[in-house]
Amino acid sequence: MILTVRRAVLAVLALAAAGMLFAWSGLFNVAASTGHWPITNWFLHWVMQNSVRTYALATVETPPPLDDPALLPAAAGHYAQGCAWCHAAPGEPQSQIAEAMTPPPPALHEWLAHVDWTDKELHRIVEHGVKYSGMPAWPSLKRPDEVWAMVAFLDRLPDMDEATYRTLAYGEAGTTPVSGDAAFDRALGDCARCHGTDGAGRSDRIPVIGGQKPVYLAASLRAYAAGERASGFMQGAVADLSVETLDRLAEHYASQTPARPQPALDANPGEVERGRVIAEAGVPIDGVPACLSCHGEGRPRDVHFPRLDGQHRDYLARQLSLFREGERGGSPYARLMTAAVHELKDEDLEAVAAYFASRGGALAAR
Ligand code: HEC
Ligand code: HEC
Ligand code: HEC
């Protein structure tokens, strides 16, 4: 009996030593050019599927409603920039460099029609990426809401025709102006895919930046670039721009007058009125100060406090909950805001977002 145990241990040690010797010899071929054997391919994908299923069950929250079309433009815009060169898109082949990867990234608009990932599983893959494959994680783990927007887009991708994809990802044709400076024009054309050239924001989830204060816009762009404000959409968009270009973009958008239809607000008058009271007087019992003590116009410090009048409601509500949870960074002044809304209740948060969205003002439609 003792003899068999000893033999088994020796056999395991010998195998491990042989494995180390093989690895040390350099004979194992790590070349991506030769691809995997079919059995290795099957094994790796099987491990990946099992891992995704288990972690999706254990760690991913129940999805929010994913049928809101406002989720799609930013996700499609990001897909065009950050995913399509690996995964292709309707009417766009993947890059030849991506084709030469091992494993090669699947063309998702065809592939996803044949696999049965649940929304939670897709969320897990897109948020955390896949080791040993080149599939990257989302740029920020603080923004599961952005990953849900991407899942909403992936859900529709298999049935999406080329024209719909192009409109979602790039906006209406011919929106790029020509300033004469090629680098600036290229950057602005990129921003315009989500924000429009006038900064109106192509959906309720994308902020109005046209007519916003230039100092605030410039500080926000620097905060994204430095990773101090978390957003996979925006961190991807500003990653390789110089500080000078960011400042010029801030100035461009600050000088715009966004033309956009007055949003159809689904707020009742009572909610908007409650929001007005909070904006003007705060919620003293919860220690929430009057929003207008900072966000009203007229004092020198105001350049750091963004305009809220006419901003998109969904965007306002999302930022407020990010501040409340301590997840939203920004300029060095952002902590004032975190303290201001720390105790803001859900219904008050919605009311004050509805109030500012319903207001006319610098950001509102003209
Ligand atoms: C550098 C190339 C690369 C980029 C960029 C990339 N991916 Fe991937 N992706 C991969 C590879 C490779 C796999 C295959 C992983 C595997 O099978 O183990 C993959 C797998 C996936 C899958 C699972 C497909 C399946 O059923 O196996 C999804 C979904 C996905 N990617 C979405 C995205 C999204 C969304 C983005 C953009 C935010 C993105 N990917 C960016 C390389 C990339
Ligand atoms: C893929 C879509 C997309 C692209 C491309 C994009 N943005 Fe954004 N932008 C967003 C979204 C979504 C947000 C909200 C992010 C958040 O929650 O912090 C945002 C936020 C911003 C903000 C903060 C606004 C505020 O009120 O705090 C600024 C400024 C901005 N974008 C400017 C730009 C500029 C300049 C470019 C081009 C370099 C650009 N964006 C490219 C989608 C995009
Ligand atoms: C003490 C000053 C102060 C008070 C009071 C205050 N804020 Fe702010 N708020 C700020 C600052 C500073 C920022 C900009 C943070 C940054 O640099 O990113 C901000 C940003 C915001 C933003 C993000 C806007 C955008 O474009 O992304 C929203 C929304 C907002 N505040 C709403 C409110 C509401 C609602 C209240 C009242 C309940 C309020 N604020 C009270 C200082 C304040």
Short mmCIF file of C-alpha atoms and ligand atoms in Angstrom, two decimals:
data_model
loop_
_atom_site.label_atom_id
_atom_site.label_comp_id
_atom_site.label_asym_id
_atom_site.label_seq_id
_atom_site.Cartn_x
_atom_site.Cartn_y
_atom_site.Cartn_z
CA MET A 1 0.00 0.00 0.00
CA ILE A 2 2.73 2.47 1.08
CA LEU A 3 4.68 1.36 -1.97
CA THR A 4 1.82 2.28 -4.35
CA VAL A 5 1.38 5.72 -2.79
CA ARG A 6 5.09 6.37 -3.08
CA ARG A 7 5.03 5.22 -6.71
CA ALA A 8 2.11 7.48 -7.52
CA VAL A 9 3.86 10.49 -5.98
CA LEU A 10 7.04 9.71 -7.90
CA ALA A 11 5.08 9.35 -11.16
CA VAL A 12 3.46 12.77 -10.65
CA LEU A 13 6.83 14.37 -9.86
CA ALA A 14 8.40 12.76 -12.95
CA LEU A 15 5.56 14.06 -15.14
CA ALA A 16 5.92 17.56 -13.70
CA ALA A 17 9.69 17.44 -14.31
CA ALA A 18 9.14 16.26 -17.90
CA GLY A 19 6.66 19.10 -18.42
CA MET A 20 9.16 21.66 -17.06
CA LEU A 21 11.89 20.18 -19.26
CA PHE A 22 9.69 20.47 -22.35
CA ALA A 23 8.80 24.11 -21.47
CA TRP A 24 12.48 24.89 -20.78
CA SER A 25 13.64 23.30 -24.06
CA GLY A 26 11.67 25.88 -26.08
CA LEU A 27 10.16 23.14 -28.26
CA PHE A 28 6.58 24.17 -27.46
CA ASN A 29 5.46 26.34 -30.38
CA VAL A 30 3.79 29.55 -29.18
CA ALA A 31 3.51 30.95 -32.75
CA ALA A 32 0.07 32.48 -33.36
CA SER A 33 0.57 31.84 -37.09
CA THR A 34 0.01 28.08 -36.74
CA GLY A 35 -3.29 28.44 -34.87
CA HIS A 36 -4.47 25.93 -32.24
CA TRP A 37 -5.12 22.25 -32.80
CA PRO A 38 -8.88 21.66 -33.05
CA ILE A 39 -8.83 19.93 -29.65
CA THR A 40 -7.02 22.87 -28.01
CA ASN A 41 -9.55 25.24 -29.59
CA TRP A 42 -12.42 23.18 -28.28
CA PHE A 43 -10.87 22.87 -24.82
CA LEU A 44 -10.11 26.61 -24.43
CA HIS A 45 -13.56 27.64 -25.62
CA TRP A 46 -15.17 25.09 -23.32
CA VAL A 47 -13.21 26.42 -20.33
CA MET A 48 -14.18 29.99 -21.32
CA GLN A 49 -17.90 29.10 -21.64
CA ASN A 50 -17.96 27.36 -18.27
CA SER A 51 -16.18 30.21 -16.55
CA VAL A 52 -18.47 32.83 -18.10
CA ARG A 53 -21.61 30.86 -17.14
CA THR A 54 -20.50 30.37 -13.52
CA TYR A 55 -19.32 33.95 -12.94
CA ALA A 56 -22.35 35.43 -14.71
CA LEU A 57 -24.63 33.54 -12.33
CA ALA A 58 -22.63 34.48 -9.27
CA THR A 59 -21.60 38.08 -9.95
CA VAL A 60 -23.79 39.81 -12.56
CA GLU A 61 -26.88 41.69 -11.34
CA THR A 62 -30.27 41.31 -13.02
CA PRO A 63 -30.26 43.31 -16.28
CA PRO A 64 -32.11 46.64 -16.41
CA PRO A 65 -34.62 46.96 -19.31
CA LEU A 66 -32.55 46.74 -22.49
CA ASP A 67 -35.16 47.74 -25.07
CA ASP A 68 -34.66 51.52 -24.78
CA PRO A 69 -33.34 52.76 -28.17
CA ALA A 70 -31.49 55.57 -26.31
CA LEU A 71 -28.97 52.91 -25.21
CA LEU A 72 -27.82 52.23 -28.76
CA PRO A 73 -26.00 55.26 -30.27
CA ALA A 74 -23.16 55.49 -27.71
CA ALA A 75 -22.73 51.70 -27.69
CA ALA A 76 -22.68 51.55 -31.50
CA GLY A 77 -20.27 54.49 -31.64
CA HIS A 78 -17.97 52.75 -29.19
CA TYR A 79 -18.29 49.44 -31.04
CA ALA A 80 -17.20 51.12 -34.29
CA GLN A 81 -14.13 52.53 -32.60
CA GLY A 82 -13.18 49.88 -30.05
CA CYS A 83 -14.56 46.52 -31.21
CA ALA A 84 -15.18 46.44 -34.99
CA TRP A 85 -11.53 46.20 -36.02
CA CYS A 86 -11.38 42.86 -34.21
CA HIS A 87 -15.01 41.71 -34.52
CA ALA A 88 -16.15 43.23 -37.87
CA ALA A 89 -19.56 44.95 -38.23
CA PRO A 90 -22.38 44.94 -40.81
CA GLY A 91 -20.67 46.16 -43.98
CA GLU A 92 -17.22 46.38 -42.34
CA PRO A 93 -14.70 43.51 -42.45
CA GLN A 94 -12.40 42.90 -39.50
CA SER A 95 -8.81 44.10 -39.84
CA GLN A 96 -6.30 41.66 -41.31
CA ILE A 97 -4.23 42.04 -38.17
CA ALA A 98 -7.13 40.76 -36.06
CA GLU A 99 -7.69 37.86 -38.48
CA ALA A 100 -4.14 36.71 -37.77
CA MET A 101 -4.77 36.42 -34.01
CA THR A 102 -5.02 33.05 -32.23
CA PRO A 103 -7.85 32.51 -31.49
CA PRO A 104 -9.23 34.79 -34.23
CA PRO A 105 -12.01 37.09 -32.92
CA PRO A 106 -15.40 36.02 -34.33
CA ALA A 107 -17.36 38.37 -36.64
CA LEU A 108 -20.01 39.06 -33.99
CA HIS A 109 -22.90 40.11 -36.30
CA GLU A 110 -22.80 36.58 -37.77
CA TRP A 111 -21.50 34.61 -34.80
CA LEU A 112 -23.98 35.85 -32.18
CA ALA A 113 -26.90 34.53 -34.24
CA HIS A 114 -25.60 30.99 -33.59
CA VAL A 115 -24.57 31.08 -29.94
CA ASP A 116 -26.92 31.33 -27.02
CA TRP A 117 -25.29 33.65 -24.48
CA THR A 118 -27.74 35.20 -22.04
CA ASP A 119 -27.59 38.97 -21.44
CA LYS A 120 -25.84 38.38 -18.09
CA GLU A 121 -23.23 36.19 -19.80
CA LEU A 122 -22.59 38.80 -22.48
CA HIS A 123 -22.22 41.38 -19.69
CA ARG A 124 -19.64 39.20 -17.98
CA ILE A 125 -17.61 38.77 -21.22
CA VAL A 126 -17.70 42.45 -22.20
CA GLU A 127 -16.99 43.78 -18.69
CA HIS A 128 -14.13 41.45 -17.82
CA GLY A 129 -12.72 40.28 -21.17
CA VAL A 130 -11.21 36.82 -21.77
CA LYS A 131 -7.69 35.83 -20.67
CA TYR A 132 -5.30 34.19 -23.19
CA SER A 133 -7.37 35.41 -26.14
CA GLY A 134 -6.85 39.14 -26.73
CA MET A 135 -10.45 39.97 -25.74
CA PRO A 136 -9.99 43.12 -23.58
CA ALA A 137 -11.91 44.12 -20.45
CA TRP A 138 -14.12 47.27 -20.38
CA PRO A 139 -11.90 50.30 -19.70
CA SER A 140 -13.63 50.90 -16.34
CA LEU A 141 -15.11 48.42 -13.87
CA LYS A 142 -17.09 51.28 -12.28
CA ARG A 143 -19.54 51.50 -15.18
CA PRO A 144 -21.63 48.32 -15.45
CA ASP A 145 -24.40 50.58 -16.83
CA GLU A 146 -22.29 51.28 -19.93
CA VAL A 147 -21.65 47.57 -20.38
CA TRP A 148 -25.44 47.00 -20.31
CA ALA A 149 -25.78 49.52 -23.15
CA MET A 150 -23.24 47.46 -25.12
CA VAL A 151 -25.19 44.26 -24.36
CA ALA A 152 -28.38 45.95 -25.66
CA PHE A 153 -26.49 46.72 -28.87
CA LEU A 154 -25.04 43.18 -29.18
CA ASP A 155 -28.56 41.75 -28.74
CA ARG A 156 -29.64 43.59 -31.88
CA LEU A 157 -26.47 43.18 -33.91
CA PRO A 158 -27.33 39.88 -35.69
CA ASP A 159 -30.48 41.41 -37.23
CA MET A 160 -28.96 44.81 -37.97
CA ASP A 161 -28.59 45.88 -41.60
CA GLU A 162 -25.68 47.92 -42.85
CA ALA A 163 -27.58 51.22 -43.11
CA THR A 164 -28.96 51.00 -39.56
CA TYR A 165 -25.52 50.19 -38.20
CA ARG A 166 -23.92 53.11 -40.05
CA THR A 167 -26.52 55.60 -38.81
CA LEU A 168 -26.26 54.36 -35.22
CA ALA A 169 -22.47 54.30 -35.16
CA TYR A 170 -21.61 57.39 -37.21
CA GLY A 171 -24.67 59.65 -37.09
CA GLU A 172 -26.08 61.40 -40.11
CA ALA A 173 -23.64 61.69 -43.01
CA GLY A 174 -21.77 64.94 -43.57
CA THR A 175 -21.72 66.28 -40.01
CA THR A 176 -17.96 66.86 -39.95
CA PRO A 177 -16.93 70.47 -40.47
CA VAL A 178 -13.60 71.44 -41.97
CA SER A 179 -11.41 73.74 -39.86
CA GLY A 180 -8.31 73.28 -41.98
CA ASP A 181 -6.45 71.53 -39.13
CA ALA A 182 -6.57 67.85 -40.05
CA ALA A 183 -5.85 66.48 -36.55
CA PHE A 184 -8.54 68.65 -34.98
CA ASP A 185 -11.07 67.82 -37.70
CA ARG A 186 -10.44 64.13 -37.25
CA ALA A 187 -10.94 64.38 -33.48
CA LEU A 188 -14.10 66.46 -33.86
CA GLY A 189 -15.50 64.05 -36.44
CA ASP A 190 -15.00 61.33 -33.86
CA CYS A 191 -16.77 63.25 -31.05
CA ALA A 192 -19.59 64.11 -33.46
CA ARG A 193 -20.44 60.41 -33.88
CA CYS A 194 -21.91 60.53 -30.36
CA HIS A 195 -22.34 64.22 -29.51
CA GLY A 196 -23.13 65.70 -32.96
CA THR A 197 -21.01 68.64 -34.17
CA ASP A 198 -23.23 71.07 -32.23
CA GLY A 199 -22.98 69.00 -29.02
CA ALA A 200 -26.69 68.21 -28.69
CA GLY A 201 -25.96 64.56 -27.80
CA ARG A 202 -27.45 61.87 -30.04
CA SER A 203 -29.53 60.21 -27.31
CA ASP A 204 -30.79 60.85 -23.80
CA ARG A 205 -27.77 58.98 -22.40
CA ILE A 206 -25.25 61.25 -24.13
CA PRO A 207 -24.90 64.66 -22.45
CA VAL A 208 -25.56 67.99 -24.15
CA ILE A 209 -22.13 69.62 -24.27
CA GLY A 210 -22.92 72.40 -26.77
CA GLY A 211 -23.21 75.67 -24.79
CA GLN A 212 -21.67 74.13 -21.62
CA LYS A 213 -19.07 76.19 -19.72
CA PRO A 214 -15.63 75.90 -21.39
CA VAL A 215 -13.66 75.54 -18.14
CA TYR A 216 -15.91 72.70 -17.00
CA LEU A 217 -15.71 70.94 -20.39
CA ALA A 218 -11.91 71.18 -20.48
CA ALA A 219 -11.62 69.90 -16.89
CA SER A 220 -13.97 66.99 -17.66
CA LEU A 221 -11.96 65.96 -20.73
CA ARG A 222 -8.74 66.01 -18.74
CA ALA A 223 -10.38 63.98 -15.98
CA TYR A 224 -11.43 61.27 -18.47
CA ALA A 225 -7.97 61.25 -20.06
CA ALA A 226 -6.30 60.90 -16.64
CA GLY A 227 -8.72 58.11 -15.59
CA GLU A 228 -10.11 60.31 -12.80
CA ARG A 229 -13.62 60.18 -14.22
CA ALA A 230 -14.74 56.69 -15.16
CA SER A 231 -16.42 56.06 -18.51
CA GLY A 232 -15.41 53.38 -21.01
CA PHE A 233 -17.12 55.38 -23.76
CA MET A 234 -15.25 58.61 -23.04
CA GLN A 235 -11.92 57.16 -21.92
CA GLY A 236 -11.75 55.35 -25.27
CA ALA A 237 -12.62 58.54 -27.17
CA VAL A 238 -9.96 60.79 -25.59
CA ALA A 239 -7.20 58.23 -25.08
CA ASP A 240 -4.81 59.40 -27.78
CA LEU A 241 -5.61 63.13 -27.96
CA SER A 242 -3.17 65.81 -26.82
CA VAL A 243 -4.10 68.29 -24.08
CA GLU A 244 -4.10 71.07 -26.70
CA THR A 245 -6.63 69.20 -28.83
CA LEU A 246 -8.81 68.51 -25.78
CA ASP A 247 -8.81 72.22 -24.88
CA ARG A 248 -9.70 73.19 -28.45
CA LEU A 249 -12.55 70.69 -28.49
CA ALA A 250 -13.83 72.12 -25.20
CA GLU A 251 -13.79 75.60 -26.72
CA HIS A 252 -15.49 74.43 -29.88
CA TYR A 253 -18.37 72.81 -28.01
CA ALA A 254 -18.73 75.65 -25.49
CA SER A 255 -19.33 78.05 -28.39
CA GLN A 256 -22.08 75.95 -30.00
CA THR A 257 -25.83 76.49 -29.87
CA PRO A 258 -27.26 72.99 -30.01
CA ALA A 259 -30.33 72.64 -32.19
CA ARG A 260 -32.46 69.91 -30.81
CA PRO A 261 -36.12 69.25 -30.40
CA GLN A 262 -37.46 69.90 -26.91
CA PRO A 263 -37.40 66.41 -25.34
CA ALA A 264 -40.73 64.79 -24.61
CA LEU A 265 -40.43 64.54 -20.83
CA ASP A 266 -42.42 61.85 -19.12
CA ALA A 267 -42.45 63.81 -15.86
CA ASN A 268 -45.60 64.87 -14.08
CA PRO A 269 -45.97 68.50 -12.97
CA GLY A 270 -45.86 67.48 -9.29
CA GLU A 271 -42.47 65.83 -9.80
CA VAL A 272 -41.05 68.87 -11.61
CA GLU A 273 -42.38 71.14 -8.82
CA ARG A 274 -40.74 68.95 -6.15
CA GLY A 275 -37.50 69.21 -8.16
CA ARG A 276 -37.77 73.01 -8.22
CA VAL A 277 -38.08 73.14 -4.44
CA ILE A 278 -34.96 70.95 -4.03
CA ALA A 279 -33.00 73.06 -6.54
CA GLU A 280 -33.89 76.27 -4.72
CA ALA A 281 -33.97 75.15 -1.09
CA GLY A 282 -32.37 71.69 -0.90
CA VAL A 283 -33.71 68.98 1.43
CA PRO A 284 -32.64 70.34 4.84
CA ILE A 285 -33.85 67.29 6.76
CA ASP A 286 -31.49 65.05 4.71
CA GLY A 287 -28.63 67.56 4.72
CA VAL A 288 -28.94 68.18 0.96
CA PRO A 289 -28.03 71.81 0.08
CA ALA A 290 -29.81 73.94 -2.52
CA CYS A 291 -28.44 72.95 -5.93
CA LEU A 292 -28.66 76.52 -7.20
CA SER A 293 -26.31 77.73 -4.46
CA CYS A 294 -23.62 76.30 -6.74
CA HIS A 295 -25.33 75.70 -10.08
CA GLY A 296 -27.07 79.08 -10.31
CA GLU A 297 -25.28 81.58 -12.55
CA GLY A 298 -23.49 84.70 -11.36
CA ARG A 299 -20.44 84.10 -9.15
CA PRO A 300 -16.77 83.78 -10.22
CA ARG A 301 -16.49 80.17 -8.99
CA ASP A 302 -19.35 79.29 -11.32
CA VAL A 303 -16.97 78.47 -14.17
CA HIS A 304 -16.33 75.11 -12.47
CA PHE A 305 -20.01 74.32 -11.84
CA PRO A 306 -21.70 72.88 -14.91
CA ARG A 307 -24.94 74.18 -16.41
CA LEU A 308 -27.81 71.80 -15.82
CA ASP A 309 -30.78 73.59 -17.43
CA GLY A 310 -32.00 71.63 -20.44
CA GLN A 311 -29.57 68.71 -19.91
CA HIS A 312 -30.94 65.24 -20.79
CA ARG A 313 -32.92 63.75 -17.92
CA ASP A 314 -31.52 60.19 -18.13
CA TYR A 315 -28.00 61.58 -18.17
CA LEU A 316 -28.64 63.81 -15.13
CA ALA A 317 -30.17 60.97 -13.13
CA ARG A 318 -27.27 58.63 -13.95
CA GLN A 319 -24.62 61.19 -12.93
CA LEU A 320 -26.47 61.94 -9.68
CA SER A 321 -26.53 58.30 -8.71
CA LEU A 322 -22.85 57.93 -9.62
CA PHE A 323 -22.03 60.92 -7.36
CA ARG A 324 -24.17 59.50 -4.58
CA GLU A 325 -22.39 56.14 -4.74
CA GLY A 326 -19.01 57.88 -4.75
CA GLU A 327 -18.22 56.50 -8.22
CA ARG A 328 -18.11 59.75 -10.17
CA GLY A 329 -14.86 61.64 -10.32
CA GLY A 330 -14.18 64.78 -12.32
CA SER A 331 -12.30 67.98 -11.60
CA PRO A 332 -10.85 68.62 -8.12
CA TYR A 333 -14.24 70.28 -7.34
CA ALA A 334 -16.17 67.04 -7.85
CA ARG A 335 -15.97 66.12 -4.16
CA LEU A 336 -18.18 69.15 -3.34
CA MET A 337 -20.84 67.52 -5.43
CA THR A 338 -20.36 64.06 -3.88
CA ALA A 339 -20.94 65.60 -0.43
CA ALA A 340 -23.98 67.58 -1.64
CA VAL A 341 -25.97 64.55 -2.86
CA HIS A 342 -24.72 61.87 -0.49
CA GLU A 343 -28.11 61.59 1.24
CA LEU A 344 -30.35 62.39 -1.74
CA LYS A 345 -33.28 59.94 -1.84
CA ASP A 346 -34.23 58.09 -5.05
CA GLU A 347 -37.48 59.96 -5.66
CA ASP A 348 -35.81 63.32 -4.98
CA LEU A 349 -33.01 62.40 -7.37
CA GLU A 350 -35.56 61.70 -10.13
CA ALA A 351 -37.51 64.88 -9.32
CA VAL A 352 -34.51 67.18 -9.46
CA ALA A 353 -33.31 65.55 -12.71
CA ALA A 354 -36.79 66.07 -14.20
CA TYR A 355 -36.77 69.71 -13.05
CA PHE A 356 -33.43 70.65 -14.63
CA ALA A 357 -34.23 68.70 -17.82
CA SER A 358 -37.54 70.57 -18.16
CA ARG A 359 -35.90 74.02 -17.94
CA GLY A 360 -35.04 76.31 -20.80
CA GLY A 361 -31.52 77.70 -20.68
CA ALA A 362 -28.11 77.61 -22.23
CA LEU A 363 -28.20 73.89 -22.97
CA ALA A 364 -31.86 73.80 -23.97
CA ALA A 365 -33.38 73.79 -27.42
CA ARG A 366 -33.62 77.10 -29.24
C1 HEC B 1 -7.95 42.90 -29.83
C2 HEC B 1 -9.10 42.23 -30.38
C3 HEC B 1 -10.44 42.37 -29.67
C4 HEC B 1 -11.10 43.52 -29.35
C5 HEC B 1 -10.65 44.97 -29.55
C6 HEC B 1 -12.38 43.11 -28.80
N1 HEC B 1 -12.47 41.75 -28.79
FE1 HEC B 1 -14.10 40.64 -28.23
N2 HEC B 1 -13.06 38.92 -28.53
C7 HEC B 1 -11.77 38.85 -29.03
C8 HEC B 1 -11.39 37.45 -29.10
C9 HEC B 1 -10.05 36.94 -29.58
C10 HEC B 1 -12.49 36.70 -28.65
C11 HEC B 1 -12.61 35.17 -28.56
C12 HEC B 1 -12.42 34.71 -27.15
C13 HEC B 1 -12.62 33.22 -27.03
O1 HEC B 1 -13.27 32.60 -27.86
O2 HEC B 1 -12.09 32.66 -26.05
C14 HEC B 1 -13.53 37.66 -28.31
C15 HEC B 1 -14.77 37.31 -27.83
C16 HEC B 1 -15.82 38.20 -27.65
C17 HEC B 1 -17.17 37.82 -27.32
C18 HEC B 1 -17.65 36.37 -27.09
C19 HEC B 1 -17.88 35.69 -28.42
C20 HEC B 1 -18.04 34.18 -28.25
O3 HEC B 1 -19.17 33.72 -28.32
O4 HEC B 1 -17.02 33.52 -28.04
C21 HEC B 1 -17.92 38.97 -27.25
C22 HEC B 1 -19.41 39.08 -26.96
C23 HEC B 1 -17.03 40.07 -27.52
N3 HEC B 1 -15.76 39.57 -27.77
C24 HEC B 1 -17.40 41.41 -27.54
C25 HEC B 1 -16.51 42.46 -27.71
C26 HEC B 1 -16.87 43.85 -27.60
C27 HEC B 1 -18.26 44.38 -27.30
C28 HEC B 1 -15.73 44.57 -27.82
C29 HEC B 1 -15.55 46.08 -27.77
C30 HEC B 1 -15.88 46.70 -26.52
C31 HEC B 1 -14.66 43.62 -28.08
N4 HEC B 1 -15.16 42.35 -28.00
C32 HEC B 1 -13.34 43.99 -28.37
C33 HEC B 1 -10.97 39.91 -29.42
C34 HEC B 1 -11.30 41.25 -29.29
C1 HEC B 2 -18.89 56.49 -28.20
C2 HEC B 2 -19.63 57.69 -27.92
C3 HEC B 2 -18.85 58.94 -27.54
C4 HEC B 2 -17.79 59.53 -28.20
C5 HEC B 2 -17.10 59.04 -29.46
C6 HEC B 2 -17.48 60.73 -27.46
N1 HEC B 2 -18.32 60.86 -26.39
FE1 HEC B 2 -18.22 62.33 -24.96
N2 HEC B 2 -19.60 61.33 -23.87
C7 HEC B 2 -20.26 60.16 -24.23
C8 HEC B 2 -21.03 59.68 -23.11
C9 HEC B 2 -21.90 58.43 -23.10
C10 HEC B 2 -20.79 60.57 -22.03
C11 HEC B 2 -21.26 60.45 -20.58
C12 HEC B 2 -20.14 59.73 -19.86
C13 HEC B 2 -20.27 59.63 -18.37
O1 HEC B 2 -21.22 59.00 -17.90
O2 HEC B 2 -19.37 60.16 -17.66
C14 HEC B 2 -19.90 61.60 -22.56
C15 HEC B 2 -19.42 62.70 -21.80
C16 HEC B 2 -18.68 63.74 -22.31
C17 HEC B 2 -18.31 64.93 -21.59
C18 HEC B 2 -18.71 65.29 -20.15
C19 HEC B 2 -19.94 66.16 -20.20
C20 HEC B 2 -20.45 66.58 -18.87
O3 HEC B 2 -21.48 67.26 -18.85
O4 HEC B 2 -19.83 66.25 -17.85
C21 HEC B 2 -17.57 65.71 -22.43
C22 HEC B 2 -16.97 67.08 -22.15
C23 HEC B 2 -17.46 64.99 -23.70
N3 HEC B 2 -18.15 63.79 -23.58
C24 HEC B 2 -16.78 65.44 -24.82
C25 HEC B 2 -16.42 64.61 -25.88
C26 HEC B 2 -15.42 64.95 -26.88
C27 HEC B 2 -14.69 66.27 -26.97
C28 HEC B 2 -15.32 63.85 -27.71
C29 HEC B 2 -14.37 63.64 -28.87
C30 HEC B 2 -12.95 63.61 -28.52
C31 HEC B 2 -16.26 62.85 -27.23
N4 HEC B 2 -16.90 63.35 -26.12
C32 HEC B 2 -16.46 61.61 -27.82
C33 HEC B 2 -20.17 59.54 -25.48
C34 HEC B 2 -19.16 59.79 -26.39
C1 HEC B 3 -21.18 72.89 -3.25
C2 HEC B 3 -21.45 73.09 -4.63
C3 HEC B 3 -22.49 72.17 -5.27
C4 HEC B 3 -23.78 71.91 -4.85
C5 HEC B 3 -24.48 72.41 -3.62
C6 HEC B 3 -24.36 71.06 -5.87
N1 HEC B 3 -23.44 70.82 -6.87
FE1 HEC B 3 -23.73 69.70 -8.51
N2 HEC B 3 -21.80 69.96 -9.08
C7 HEC B 3 -20.88 70.71 -8.40
C8 HEC B 3 -19.59 70.62 -9.07
C9 HEC B 3 -18.30 71.28 -8.65
C10 HEC B 3 -19.80 69.78 -10.19
C11 HEC B 3 -18.75 69.38 -11.24
C12 HEC B 3 -17.99 68.16 -10.82
C13 HEC B 3 -16.86 67.84 -11.77
O1 HEC B 3 -15.87 68.55 -11.73
O2 HEC B 3 -16.97 66.90 -12.56
C14 HEC B 3 -21.18 69.39 -10.17
C15 HEC B 3 -21.76 68.54 -11.11
C16 HEC B 3 -23.09 68.21 -11.11
C17 HEC B 3 -23.71 67.36 -12.10
C18 HEC B 3 -23.02 66.70 -13.30
C19 HEC B 3 -23.31 67.53 -14.53
C20 HEC B 3 -22.71 66.99 -15.78
O3 HEC B 3 -22.81 67.67 -16.81
O4 HEC B 3 -22.14 65.89 -15.76
C21 HEC B 3 -25.04 67.24 -11.77
C22 HEC B 3 -26.08 66.47 -12.52
C23 HEC B 3 -25.25 68.04 -10.58
N3 HEC B 3 -24.05 68.59 -10.20
C24 HEC B 3 -26.47 68.19 -9.96
C25 HEC B 3 -26.65 68.80 -8.72
C26 HEC B 3 -27.88 68.78 -7.98
C27 HEC B 3 -29.17 68.13 -8.48
C28 HEC B 3 -27.66 69.43 -6.81
C29 HEC B 3 -28.62 69.67 -5.68
C30 HEC B 3 -29.21 68.49 -5.08
C31 HEC B 3 -26.26 69.88 -6.83
N4 HEC B 3 -25.68 69.46 -8.01
C32 HEC B 3 -25.64 70.58 -5.82
C33 HEC B 3 -21.11 71.47 -7.26
C34 HEC B 3 -22.29 71.46 -6.54
#
